[in-house]
């Protein structure tokens, strides 16, 4: 897969005005990207429309969706609403959702189906804690998360899917796995997906996330099963996000 992806997860940051300035700046610099790189921004819900209105060359992702399309679910946003606001992708099961809002693999499974129903491509996030890693349980944890969320989704009529491997201990810490170690986990994910998908997992882009910067992005995407990056902190300034996209396009 020669195509590359860079997804910026803004988390709970940026007003609509800030999102507009960023996205206009990003669009102006997209021509500087040589290769086949897709830039996707995951803003807060309130800025989805703002980012989408910049045009189709910047992909738009929700950071989360609810598993039902409508009903008495105060405070939630459904996949059809996110799609109407301009989203084409959605993160599902980010580790902050799992840790702070107690999201389960079962809920992620519902969200994958809800996303596909609304025409969104889900980006499922999986990753182990520092403790899991110390106990040698990384492969087991990510396989469990993958199967728990995707098993049914991939058995039925298959929808689109991307998977991001984000070791929890690497998120926002400045620590990263060695690219070869990340690759080993991606190979596990690729194989596990292949077992769940009759026609093979070649079409599922796999991203690495956790303290990605312009300085380390190339080493990750040069690995066989790493097709792009999911970026938190370094996606908040236009210059560092564009530099990452440029590194991926080189
Ligand atoms: P980080 O966050 O790049 O700031 O480590 C990544 C993420 O949470 O998706």
PDB file of C-alpha atoms and ligand atoms in Angstrom:
ATOM      1  CA  UNK A   1       0.000   0.000   0.000  1.00  0.00           C
ATOM      2  CA  UNK A   2       1.715   3.216  -1.173  1.00  0.00           C
ATOM      3  CA  UNK A   3      -0.982   5.500   0.086  1.00  0.00           C
ATOM      4  CA  UNK A   4      -0.311   7.285   3.398  1.00  0.00           C
ATOM      5  CA  UNK A   5      -2.643   8.807   5.992  1.00  0.00           C
ATOM      6  CA  UNK A   6      -2.083  11.481   8.596  1.00  0.00           C
ATOM      7  CA  UNK A   7      -4.934  11.979  11.036  1.00  0.00           C
ATOM      8  CA  UNK A   8      -4.888  14.911  13.456  1.00  0.00           C
ATOM      9  CA  UNK A   9      -6.849  14.310  16.658  1.00  0.00           C
ATOM     10  CA  UNK A  10      -7.449  17.712  18.216  1.00  0.00           C
ATOM     11  CA  UNK A  11      -9.184  16.253  21.286  1.00  0.00           C
ATOM     12  CA  UNK A  12     -10.836  19.024  23.344  1.00  0.00           C
ATOM     13  CA  UNK A  13      -8.996  21.870  21.640  1.00  0.00           C
ATOM     14  CA  UNK A  14      -9.731  24.681  19.184  1.00  0.00           C
ATOM     15  CA  UNK A  15     -12.625  27.039  18.705  1.00  0.00           C
ATOM     16  CA  UNK A  16     -14.389  27.277  15.337  1.00  0.00           C
ATOM     17  CA  UNK A  17     -12.348  30.393  14.532  1.00  0.00           C
ATOM     18  CA  UNK A  18      -9.103  28.567  15.301  1.00  0.00           C
ATOM     19  CA  UNK A  19     -10.268  25.556  13.295  1.00  0.00           C
ATOM     20  CA  UNK A  20     -11.055  27.793  10.302  1.00  0.00           C
ATOM     21  CA  UNK A  21      -7.632  29.459  10.376  1.00  0.00           C
ATOM     22  CA  UNK A  22      -5.870  26.086  10.675  1.00  0.00           C
ATOM     23  CA  UNK A  23      -7.845  24.433   7.891  1.00  0.00           C
ATOM     24  CA  UNK A  24      -7.423  27.328   5.473  1.00  0.00           C
ATOM     25  CA  UNK A  25      -3.682  27.253   6.190  1.00  0.00           C
ATOM     26  CA  UNK A  26      -3.591  23.504   5.650  1.00  0.00           C
ATOM     27  CA  UNK A  27      -5.408  23.707   2.328  1.00  0.00           C
ATOM     28  CA  UNK A  28      -2.972  26.335   1.130  1.00  0.00           C
ATOM     29  CA  UNK A  29      -0.071  23.965   1.809  1.00  0.00           C
ATOM     30  CA  UNK A  30      -1.528  20.749   0.435  1.00  0.00           C
ATOM     31  CA  UNK A  31       0.161  21.282  -2.938  1.00  0.00           C
ATOM     32  CA  UNK A  32       3.507  20.937  -1.161  1.00  0.00           C
ATOM     33  CA  UNK A  33       2.725  17.239  -0.600  1.00  0.00           C
ATOM     34  CA  UNK A  34       4.383  15.111  -3.243  1.00  0.00           C
ATOM     35  CA  UNK A  35       3.017  11.608  -2.707  1.00  0.00           C
ATOM     36  CA  UNK A  36      -0.403  10.145  -2.101  1.00  0.00           C
ATOM     37  CA  UNK A  37      -1.113  11.453   1.413  1.00  0.00           C
ATOM     38  CA  UNK A  38      -4.597  11.900   2.818  1.00  0.00           C
ATOM     39  CA  UNK A  39      -4.853  14.514   5.584  1.00  0.00           C
ATOM     40  CA  UNK A  40      -7.731  14.040   8.003  1.00  0.00           C
ATOM     41  CA  UNK A  41      -8.644  16.327  10.903  1.00  0.00           C
ATOM     42  CA  UNK A  42     -10.711  15.183  13.884  1.00  0.00           C
ATOM     43  CA  UNK A  43     -11.917  18.425  15.505  1.00  0.00           C
ATOM     44  CA  UNK A  44     -14.404  18.778  18.358  1.00  0.00           C
ATOM     45  CA  UNK A  45     -17.987  18.234  17.140  1.00  0.00           C
ATOM     46  CA  UNK A  46     -18.646  21.965  17.142  1.00  0.00           C
ATOM     47  CA  UNK A  47     -15.979  22.534  14.474  1.00  0.00           C
ATOM     48  CA  UNK A  48     -16.842  19.612  12.152  1.00  0.00           C
ATOM     49  CA  UNK A  49     -18.746  21.827   9.755  1.00  0.00           C
ATOM     50  CA  UNK A  50     -16.037  24.482   9.803  1.00  0.00           C
ATOM     51  CA  UNK A  51     -13.333  21.974   8.865  1.00  0.00           C
ATOM     52  CA  UNK A  52     -15.581  20.328   6.259  1.00  0.00           C
ATOM     53  CA  UNK A  53     -16.365  23.661   4.626  1.00  0.00           C
ATOM     54  CA  UNK A  54     -12.676  24.032   3.715  1.00  0.00           C
ATOM     55  CA  UNK A  55     -13.308  21.595   0.864  1.00  0.00           C
ATOM     56  CA  UNK A  56     -13.019  17.913   0.042  1.00  0.00           C
ATOM     57  CA  UNK A  57      -9.223  17.747   0.027  1.00  0.00           C
ATOM     58  CA  UNK A  58      -9.091  17.796   3.836  1.00  0.00           C
ATOM     59  CA  UNK A  59     -10.749  14.718   5.340  1.00  0.00           C
ATOM     60  CA  UNK A  60     -12.969  15.237   8.371  1.00  0.00           C
ATOM     61  CA  UNK A  61     -13.389  12.810  11.255  1.00  0.00           C
ATOM     62  CA  UNK A  62     -15.573  12.833  14.347  1.00  0.00           C
ATOM     63  CA  UNK A  63     -13.666  11.954  17.525  1.00  0.00           C
ATOM     64  CA  UNK A  64     -16.507   9.718  18.689  1.00  0.00           C
ATOM     65  CA  UNK A  65     -20.091   8.809  17.830  1.00  0.00           C
ATOM     66  CA  UNK A  66     -22.915   7.149  19.718  1.00  0.00           C
ATOM     67  CA  UNK A  67     -23.932   3.590  18.792  1.00  0.00           C
ATOM     68  CA  UNK A  68     -27.588   4.483  18.140  1.00  0.00           C
ATOM     69  CA  UNK A  69     -28.832   6.770  15.407  1.00  0.00           C
ATOM     70  CA  UNK A  70     -31.412   8.748  17.423  1.00  0.00           C
ATOM     71  CA  UNK A  71     -33.420   8.712  20.637  1.00  0.00           C
ATOM     72  CA  UNK A  72     -33.333   9.697  24.305  1.00  0.00           C
ATOM     73  CA  UNK A  73     -29.539   9.857  24.680  1.00  0.00           C
ATOM     74  CA  UNK A  74     -28.879  13.298  26.144  1.00  0.00           C
ATOM     75  CA  UNK A  75     -25.529  14.742  25.212  1.00  0.00           C
ATOM     76  CA  UNK A  76     -24.644  12.205  22.520  1.00  0.00           C
ATOM     77  CA  UNK A  77     -23.969  12.743  18.799  1.00  0.00           C
ATOM     78  CA  UNK A  78     -24.951  10.047  16.312  1.00  0.00           C
ATOM     79  CA  UNK A  79     -23.159   8.949  13.162  1.00  0.00           C
ATOM     80  CA  UNK A  80     -25.833  10.448  10.847  1.00  0.00           C
ATOM     81  CA  UNK A  81     -25.503  13.812  12.633  1.00  0.00           C
ATOM     82  CA  UNK A  82     -21.706  13.740  12.374  1.00  0.00           C
ATOM     83  CA  UNK A  83     -22.016  12.799   8.689  1.00  0.00           C
ATOM     84  CA  UNK A  84     -24.468  15.630   8.082  1.00  0.00           C
ATOM     85  CA  UNK A  85     -21.981  18.048   9.661  1.00  0.00           C
ATOM     86  CA  UNK A  86     -19.373  16.898   7.142  1.00  0.00           C
ATOM     87  CA  UNK A  87     -17.554  13.974   8.777  1.00  0.00           C
ATOM     88  CA  UNK A  88     -16.441  11.115   6.510  1.00  0.00           C
ATOM     89  CA  UNK A  89     -14.536   9.207   9.220  1.00  0.00           C
ATOM     90  CA  UNK A  90     -14.865   8.698  12.942  1.00  0.00           C
ATOM     91  CA  UNK A  91     -12.478   7.605  15.651  1.00  0.00           C
ATOM     92  CA  UNK A  92     -13.869   4.719  17.678  1.00  0.00           C
ATOM     93  CA  UNK A  93     -12.549   3.495  21.035  1.00  0.00           C
ATOM     94  CA  UNK A  94      -9.762   6.020  21.567  1.00  0.00           C
ATOM     95  CA  UNK A  95      -7.995   5.078  24.806  1.00  0.00           C
ATOM     96  CA  UNK A  96      -9.189   8.310  26.448  1.00  0.00           C
ATOM     97  CA  UNK A  97     -12.786   7.257  25.684  1.00  0.00           C
ATOM     98  CA  UNK A  98     -12.086   3.811  27.105  1.00  0.00           C
ATOM     99  CA  UNK A  99     -10.317   5.094  30.249  1.00  0.00           C
ATOM    100  CA  UNK A 100     -12.275   8.267  31.085  1.00  0.00           C
ATOM    101  CA  UNK A 101     -15.723   7.294  29.777  1.00  0.00           C
ATOM    102  CA  UNK A 102     -15.534   3.532  30.372  1.00  0.00           C
ATOM    103  CA  UNK A 103     -16.178   2.543  26.769  1.00  0.00           C
ATOM    104  CA  UNK A 104     -16.158  -1.193  26.184  1.00  0.00           C
ATOM    105  CA  UNK A 105     -15.319  -3.328  23.156  1.00  0.00           C
ATOM    106  CA  UNK A 106     -19.057  -4.078  22.906  1.00  0.00           C
ATOM    107  CA  UNK A 107     -19.851  -0.380  22.606  1.00  0.00           C
ATOM    108  CA  UNK A 108     -17.078   0.003  20.029  1.00  0.00           C
ATOM    109  CA  UNK A 109     -18.723  -2.814  18.047  1.00  0.00           C
ATOM    110  CA  UNK A 110     -22.026  -0.896  18.022  1.00  0.00           C
ATOM    111  CA  UNK A 111     -20.235   2.279  16.975  1.00  0.00           C
ATOM    112  CA  UNK A 112     -18.520   0.547  14.046  1.00  0.00           C
ATOM    113  CA  UNK A 113     -21.870  -0.622  12.715  1.00  0.00           C
ATOM    114  CA  UNK A 114     -23.474   2.789  13.314  1.00  0.00           C
ATOM    115  CA  UNK A 115     -20.580   4.471  11.496  1.00  0.00           C
ATOM    116  CA  UNK A 116     -20.849   2.212   8.448  1.00  0.00           C
ATOM    117  CA  UNK A 117     -24.647   2.658   8.358  1.00  0.00           C
ATOM    118  CA  UNK A 118     -24.112   6.402   8.056  1.00  0.00           C
ATOM    119  CA  UNK A 119     -21.366   6.062   5.455  1.00  0.00           C
ATOM    120  CA  UNK A 120     -18.519   6.932   7.831  1.00  0.00           C
ATOM    121  CA  UNK A 121     -15.224   5.048   7.797  1.00  0.00           C
ATOM    122  CA  UNK A 122     -14.442   4.066  11.405  1.00  0.00           C
ATOM    123  CA  UNK A 123     -10.884   4.368  12.694  1.00  0.00           C
ATOM    124  CA  UNK A 124     -10.767   1.836  15.515  1.00  0.00           C
ATOM    125  CA  UNK A 125      -8.122   2.582  18.168  1.00  0.00           C
ATOM    126  CA  UNK A 126      -6.480  -0.245  20.093  1.00  0.00           C
ATOM    127  CA  UNK A 127      -3.478  -0.334  22.404  1.00  0.00           C
ATOM    128  CA  UNK A 128      -2.025  -1.777  25.569  1.00  0.00           C
ATOM    129  CA  UNK A 129      -1.217  -0.146  28.922  1.00  0.00           C
ATOM    130  CA  UNK A 130       2.312   0.055  30.323  1.00  0.00           C
ATOM    131  CA  UNK A 131       1.414  -2.783  32.673  1.00  0.00           C
ATOM    132  CA  UNK A 132       0.144  -5.011  29.858  1.00  0.00           C
ATOM    133  CA  UNK A 133       3.352  -4.352  27.996  1.00  0.00           C
ATOM    134  CA  UNK A 134       5.541  -5.122  31.018  1.00  0.00           C
ATOM    135  CA  UNK A 135       3.679  -8.414  31.393  1.00  0.00           C
ATOM    136  CA  UNK A 136       4.214  -9.324  27.737  1.00  0.00           C
ATOM    137  CA  UNK A 137       0.494  -9.110  26.984  1.00  0.00           C
ATOM    138  CA  UNK A 138       0.555  -6.546  24.159  1.00  0.00           C
ATOM    139  CA  UNK A 139      -0.410  -8.903  21.314  1.00  0.00           C
ATOM    140  CA  UNK A 140      -3.135 -10.538  23.386  1.00  0.00           C
ATOM    141  CA  UNK A 141      -4.651  -7.184  24.413  1.00  0.00           C
ATOM    142  CA  UNK A 142      -4.766  -5.680  20.937  1.00  0.00           C
ATOM    143  CA  UNK A 143      -6.136  -8.904  19.412  1.00  0.00           C
ATOM    144  CA  UNK A 144      -8.865  -8.985  22.046  1.00  0.00           C
ATOM    145  CA  UNK A 145      -9.785  -5.362  21.392  1.00  0.00           C
ATOM    146  CA  UNK A 146      -9.806  -5.947  17.648  1.00  0.00           C
ATOM    147  CA  UNK A 147     -11.936  -9.072  17.804  1.00  0.00           C
ATOM    148  CA  UNK A 148     -14.253  -7.592  20.465  1.00  0.00           C
ATOM    149  CA  UNK A 149     -14.966  -4.548  18.337  1.00  0.00           C
ATOM    150  CA  UNK A 150     -14.678  -5.880  14.778  1.00  0.00           C
ATOM    151  CA  UNK A 151     -15.565  -9.576  14.931  1.00  0.00           C
ATOM    152  CA  UNK A 152     -19.229  -9.160  14.016  1.00  0.00           C
ATOM    153  CA  UNK A 153     -18.651  -6.095  11.868  1.00  0.00           C
ATOM    154  CA  UNK A 154     -16.270  -7.940   9.588  1.00  0.00           C
ATOM    155  CA  UNK A 155     -18.287 -11.162   9.528  1.00  0.00           C
ATOM    156  CA  UNK A 156     -21.382  -9.510   8.142  1.00  0.00           C
ATOM    157  CA  UNK A 157     -21.376  -7.311   5.152  1.00  0.00           C
ATOM    158  CA  UNK A 158     -18.004  -5.663   5.465  1.00  0.00           C
ATOM    159  CA  UNK A 159     -17.846  -1.933   5.796  1.00  0.00           C
ATOM    160  CA  UNK A 160     -14.829   0.325   5.505  1.00  0.00           C
ATOM    161  CA  UNK A 161     -12.301   0.205   8.323  1.00  0.00           C
ATOM    162  CA  UNK A 162      -9.036   1.702   9.504  1.00  0.00           C
ATOM    163  CA  UNK A 163      -7.235   0.592  12.664  1.00  0.00           C
ATOM    164  CA  UNK A 164      -4.876   2.699  14.774  1.00  0.00           C
ATOM    165  CA  UNK A 165      -2.419   1.058  17.139  1.00  0.00           C
ATOM    166  CA  UNK A 166      -1.897   3.483  20.008  1.00  0.00           C
ATOM    167  CA  UNK A 167       0.018   2.151  23.016  1.00  0.00           C
ATOM    168  CA  UNK A 168      -1.574   3.978  25.963  1.00  0.00           C
ATOM    169  CA  UNK A 169       1.819   4.636  27.561  1.00  0.00           C
ATOM    170  CA  UNK A 170       2.967   6.457  24.413  1.00  0.00           C
ATOM    171  CA  UNK A 171       0.049   8.899  24.204  1.00  0.00           C
ATOM    172  CA  UNK A 172       1.064  12.420  25.168  1.00  0.00           C
ATOM    173  CA  UNK A 173       4.207  11.211  26.944  1.00  0.00           C
ATOM    174  CA  UNK A 174       6.990  11.737  24.407  1.00  0.00           C
ATOM    175  CA  UNK A 175       7.797   8.023  24.701  1.00  0.00           C
ATOM    176  CA  UNK A 176       7.325   5.759  21.695  1.00  0.00           C
ATOM    177  CA  UNK A 177       7.968   2.121  20.928  1.00  0.00           C
ATOM    178  CA  UNK A 178      10.862   1.396  18.591  1.00  0.00           C
ATOM    179  CA  UNK A 179       9.425   1.417  15.055  1.00  0.00           C
ATOM    180  CA  UNK A 180      10.285  -2.295  14.747  1.00  0.00           C
ATOM    181  CA  UNK A 181       8.300  -3.043  17.916  1.00  0.00           C
ATOM    182  CA  UNK A 182       5.334  -1.056  16.590  1.00  0.00           C
ATOM    183  CA  UNK A 183       5.654  -2.989  13.312  1.00  0.00           C
ATOM    184  CA  UNK A 184       5.512  -6.289  15.228  1.00  0.00           C
ATOM    185  CA  UNK A 185       2.178  -5.246  16.755  1.00  0.00           C
ATOM    186  CA  UNK A 186       0.908  -4.054  13.372  1.00  0.00           C
ATOM    187  CA  UNK A 187       1.810  -7.449  11.909  1.00  0.00           C
ATOM    188  CA  UNK A 188      -0.285  -9.080  14.645  1.00  0.00           C
ATOM    189  CA  UNK A 189      -3.189  -6.766  13.775  1.00  0.00           C
ATOM    190  CA  UNK A 190      -2.798  -7.424  10.052  1.00  0.00           C
ATOM    191  CA  UNK A 191      -2.887 -11.161  10.645  1.00  0.00           C
ATOM    192  CA  UNK A 192      -5.821 -10.996  13.060  1.00  0.00           C
ATOM    193  CA  UNK A 193      -7.768  -8.861  10.588  1.00  0.00           C
ATOM    194  CA  UNK A 194      -6.951 -11.326   7.826  1.00  0.00           C
ATOM    195  CA  UNK A 195      -8.471 -14.110   9.909  1.00  0.00           C
ATOM    196  CA  UNK A 196     -11.654 -12.050  10.353  1.00  0.00           C
ATOM    197  CA  UNK A 197     -11.931 -10.938   6.723  1.00  0.00           C
ATOM    198  CA  UNK A 198     -12.574 -13.504   4.006  1.00  0.00           C
ATOM    199  CA  UNK A 199     -10.865 -11.444   1.301  1.00  0.00           C
ATOM    200  CA  UNK A 200      -7.858 -10.520   3.450  1.00  0.00           C
ATOM    201  CA  UNK A 201      -6.784  -7.396   5.287  1.00  0.00           C
ATOM    202  CA  UNK A 202      -4.722  -5.751   2.554  1.00  0.00           C
ATOM    203  CA  UNK A 203      -7.254  -2.938   2.109  1.00  0.00           C
ATOM    204  CA  UNK A 204      -7.376  -1.945   5.800  1.00  0.00           C
ATOM    205  CA  UNK A 205      -4.981   0.940   6.495  1.00  0.00           C
ATOM    206  CA  UNK A 206      -3.138   0.556   9.785  1.00  0.00           C
ATOM    207  CA  UNK A 207      -1.979   3.690  11.607  1.00  0.00           C
ATOM    208  CA  UNK A 208       0.470   4.162  14.450  1.00  0.00           C
ATOM    209  CA  UNK A 209      -0.353   6.741  17.135  1.00  0.00           C
ATOM    210  CA  UNK A 210       1.343   7.957  20.323  1.00  0.00           C
ATOM    211  CA  UNK A 211       3.801  10.883  20.516  1.00  0.00           C
ATOM    212  CA  UNK A 212       4.208  11.090  16.737  1.00  0.00           C
ATOM    213  CA  UNK A 213       6.230  14.076  15.536  1.00  0.00           C
ATOM    214  CA  UNK A 214       7.810  15.145  12.251  1.00  0.00           C
ATOM    215  CA  UNK A 215      11.057  13.680  13.579  1.00  0.00           C
ATOM    216  CA  UNK A 216       9.813  10.138  14.145  1.00  0.00           C
ATOM    217  CA  UNK A 217       6.951   9.791  11.610  1.00  0.00           C
ATOM    218  CA  UNK A 218       9.147   8.578   8.724  1.00  0.00           C
ATOM    219  CA  UNK A 219      10.612   5.742  10.795  1.00  0.00           C
ATOM    220  CA  UNK A 220       7.116   4.468  11.603  1.00  0.00           C
ATOM    221  CA  UNK A 221       5.670   4.637   8.095  1.00  0.00           C
ATOM    222  CA  UNK A 222       8.736   2.971   6.609  1.00  0.00           C
ATOM    223  CA  UNK A 223       7.617  -0.202   8.400  1.00  0.00           C
ATOM    224  CA  UNK A 224       5.817  -2.801   6.310  1.00  0.00           C
ATOM    225  CA  UNK A 225       2.411  -2.686   7.995  1.00  0.00           C
ATOM    226  CA  UNK A 226       2.302   0.967   9.083  1.00  0.00           C
ATOM    227  CA  UNK A 227       0.446   3.069   6.529  1.00  0.00           C
ATOM    228  CA  UNK A 228       0.002   6.311   8.393  1.00  0.00           C
ATOM    229  CA  UNK A 229      -0.084   8.093  11.732  1.00  0.00           C
ATOM    230  CA  UNK A 230      -2.649   9.337  14.243  1.00  0.00           C
ATOM    231  CA  UNK A 231      -1.341  12.509  15.812  1.00  0.00           C
ATOM    232  CA  UNK A 232      -2.532  14.319  18.942  1.00  0.00           C
ATOM    233  CA  UNK A 233      -0.305  17.067  20.358  1.00  0.00           C
ATOM    234  CA  UNK A 234       1.699  17.627  17.170  1.00  0.00           C
ATOM    235  CA  UNK A 235      -1.509  18.159  15.165  1.00  0.00           C
ATOM    236  CA  UNK A 236      -2.421  21.294  17.087  1.00  0.00           C
ATOM    237  CA  UNK A 237      -0.032  23.615  15.314  1.00  0.00           C
ATOM    238  CA  UNK A 238      -0.312  23.946  11.558  1.00  0.00           C
ATOM    239  CA  UNK A 239       3.417  23.922  11.026  1.00  0.00           C
ATOM    240  CA  UNK A 240       4.074  20.638  12.828  1.00  0.00           C
ATOM    241  CA  UNK A 241       1.048  18.918  11.265  1.00  0.00           C
ATOM    242  CA  UNK A 242       2.117  19.989   7.766  1.00  0.00           C
ATOM    243  CA  UNK A 243       5.679  18.871   8.447  1.00  0.00           C
ATOM    244  CA  UNK A 244       4.423  15.407   9.370  1.00  0.00           C
ATOM    245  CA  UNK A 245       2.328  15.259   6.194  1.00  0.00           C
ATOM    246  CA  UNK A 246       5.369  16.344   4.167  1.00  0.00           C
ATOM    247  CA  UNK A 247       7.548  13.688   5.769  1.00  0.00           C
ATOM    248  CA  UNK A 248       4.943  11.055   4.836  1.00  0.00           C
ATOM    249  CA  UNK A 249       4.705  12.308   1.270  1.00  0.00           C
ATOM    250  CA  UNK A 250       8.475  12.287   0.666  1.00  0.00           C
TER     251      UNK A 250
HETATM  252  P1  LIG B   1      -0.275  12.265  21.048  1.00  0.00           P
HETATM  253  O1  LIG B   1      -1.786  11.703  21.028  1.00  0.00           O
HETATM  254  O2  LIG B   1       0.171  12.359  19.612  1.00  0.00           O
HETATM  255  O3  LIG B   1      -0.382  13.597  21.727  1.00  0.00           O
HETATM  256  O4  LIG B   1       0.537  11.275  21.822  1.00  0.00           O
HETATM  257  C1  LIG B   1      -2.171  10.698  20.134  1.00  0.00           C
HETATM  258  C2  LIG B   1      -3.603  10.337  20.337  1.00  0.00           C
HETATM  259  O5  LIG B   1      -4.100  10.384  21.464  1.00  0.00           O
HETATM  260  O6  LIG B   1      -4.309   9.991  19.360  1.00  0.00           O
END
